[in-house]
């Protein structure tokens, strides 16, 4: 799809994603296992320590993963590790192009949404304009009129 993004950066991006996933699983499994062992105070301290270090490792993996994803996505310059705005912009280009496409889609969707509300508005206007034809003289009266405004007969 994008030839501008080097294979190495793609690998970093996906590796980062995997690291984050592993980190999240490790982090969450800590809560799951402490819930499973709830009320069991056998070896509590040791287990708590193990779970704590697992949670910390999970968090470190998540952070490392997001850094990797950032580098993979935007290059070393774009990740903020190297301050080089010009290079960063160049690195980000293929992705902003993609993001621009998504933005366009979003705007089009907003447009559709607006059109729907416009339709609703005009439906409301149509509803307000509904008139009842007088059975005697044929003059159009308001929807809620009880008597004809022209001939005075009941509708
Ligand atoms: Zn009438």
Short mmCIF file of N, CA, C and O in Angstrom, two decimals, residues 127-150 153-155:
data_model
loop_
_atom_site.label_atom_id
_atom_site.label_comp_id
_atom_site.label_asym_id
_atom_site.label_seq_id
_atom_site.Cartn_x
_atom_site.Cartn_y
_atom_site.Cartn_z
N UNK A 127 -44.77 19.23 7.86
CA UNK A 127 -45.79 18.90 8.85
C UNK A 127 -46.54 20.19 9.29
O UNK A 127 -47.75 20.19 9.42
N UNK A 128 -45.77 21.27 9.46
CA UNK A 128 -46.39 22.52 9.91
C UNK A 128 -47.34 23.08 8.87
O UNK A 128 -48.25 23.82 9.20
N UNK A 129 -47.09 22.72 7.62
CA UNK A 129 -47.83 23.34 6.51
C UNK A 129 -49.13 22.58 6.20
O UNK A 129 -49.96 23.04 5.45
N UNK A 130 -49.31 21.41 6.87
CA UNK A 130 -50.51 20.59 6.59
C UNK A 130 -51.79 21.40 6.83
O UNK A 130 -51.94 22.05 7.85
N UNK A 131 -52.64 21.34 5.85
CA UNK A 131 -53.93 22.08 5.94
C UNK A 131 -55.06 21.11 5.68
O UNK A 131 -54.89 20.08 5.03
N UNK A 132 -56.22 21.46 6.21
CA UNK A 132 -57.40 20.63 5.97
C UNK A 132 -58.36 21.37 5.06
O UNK A 132 -58.66 22.55 5.25
N UNK A 133 -58.81 20.65 4.08
CA UNK A 133 -59.75 21.24 3.11
C UNK A 133 -61.15 21.25 3.72
O UNK A 133 -61.61 20.24 4.28
N UNK A 134 -61.79 22.41 3.65
CA UNK A 134 -63.16 22.50 4.17
C UNK A 134 -64.10 21.66 3.31
O UNK A 134 -64.08 21.79 2.07
N UNK A 135 -64.91 20.78 3.91
CA UNK A 135 -65.82 19.93 3.11
C UNK A 135 -66.92 20.73 2.41
O UNK A 135 -67.49 20.25 1.43
N UNK A 136 -67.19 21.93 2.89
CA UNK A 136 -68.27 22.71 2.28
C UNK A 136 -67.78 23.59 1.14
O UNK A 136 -68.30 23.55 0.03
N UNK A 137 -66.72 24.42 1.42
CA UNK A 137 -66.30 25.39 0.41
C UNK A 137 -64.95 25.07 -0.21
O UNK A 137 -64.58 25.70 -1.21
N UNK A 138 -64.23 24.15 0.36
CA UNK A 138 -62.97 23.76 -0.25
C UNK A 138 -61.79 24.63 0.11
O UNK A 138 -60.67 24.40 -0.35
N UNK A 139 -62.00 25.64 0.99
CA UNK A 139 -60.89 26.49 1.43
C UNK A 139 -59.97 25.68 2.35
O UNK A 139 -60.43 24.83 3.11
N UNK A 140 -58.68 25.93 2.29
CA UNK A 140 -57.74 25.23 3.15
C UNK A 140 -57.68 25.90 4.52
O UNK A 140 -57.47 27.10 4.64
N UNK A 141 -57.87 25.10 5.56
CA UNK A 141 -57.82 25.60 6.93
C UNK A 141 -56.65 24.95 7.67
O UNK A 141 -56.10 23.94 7.23
N UNK A 142 -56.27 25.53 8.81
CA UNK A 142 -55.21 24.96 9.63
C UNK A 142 -55.63 23.56 10.10
O UNK A 142 -56.82 23.29 10.28
N UNK A 143 -54.60 22.74 10.34
CA UNK A 143 -54.82 21.34 10.70
C UNK A 143 -55.73 21.21 11.92
O UNK A 143 -56.58 20.32 11.99
N UNK A 144 -55.54 22.10 12.91
CA UNK A 144 -56.29 21.96 14.16
C UNK A 144 -57.56 22.83 14.19
O UNK A 144 -58.19 22.97 15.24
N UNK A 145 -57.94 23.41 13.05
CA UNK A 145 -59.13 24.27 13.03
C UNK A 145 -60.40 23.43 13.19
O UNK A 145 -60.49 22.32 12.66
N UNK A 146 -61.35 23.95 13.97
CA UNK A 146 -62.62 23.24 14.17
C UNK A 146 -63.68 23.77 13.20
O UNK A 146 -64.59 23.05 12.81
N UNK A 147 -63.55 25.05 12.89
CA UNK A 147 -64.51 25.66 11.97
C UNK A 147 -63.76 26.30 10.82
O UNK A 147 -62.65 26.77 10.97
N UNK A 148 -64.39 26.34 9.67
CA UNK A 148 -63.78 26.92 8.48
C UNK A 148 -63.63 28.42 8.66
O UNK A 148 -64.56 29.10 9.11
N UNK A 149 -62.46 28.92 8.33
CA UNK A 149 -62.23 30.36 8.51
C UNK A 149 -62.98 31.18 7.45
O UNK A 149 -63.14 32.39 7.59
N UNK A 150 -63.45 30.50 6.42
CA UNK A 150 -64.14 31.23 5.34
C UNK A 150 -65.65 31.16 5.48
O UNK A 150 -66.31 32.18 5.55
N UNK A 153 -68.38 26.82 8.73
CA UNK A 153 -68.98 25.51 9.00
C UNK A 153 -67.99 24.61 9.72
O UNK A 153 -66.77 24.78 9.59
N UNK A 154 -68.48 23.66 10.46
CA UNK A 154 -67.62 22.74 11.19
C UNK A 154 -66.86 21.82 10.25
O UNK A 154 -67.38 21.42 9.23
N UNK A 155 -65.59 21.54 10.64
CA UNK A 155 -64.78 20.67 9.78
C UNK A 155 -64.74 19.27 10.40
O UNK A 155 -64.39 19.13 11.56
#
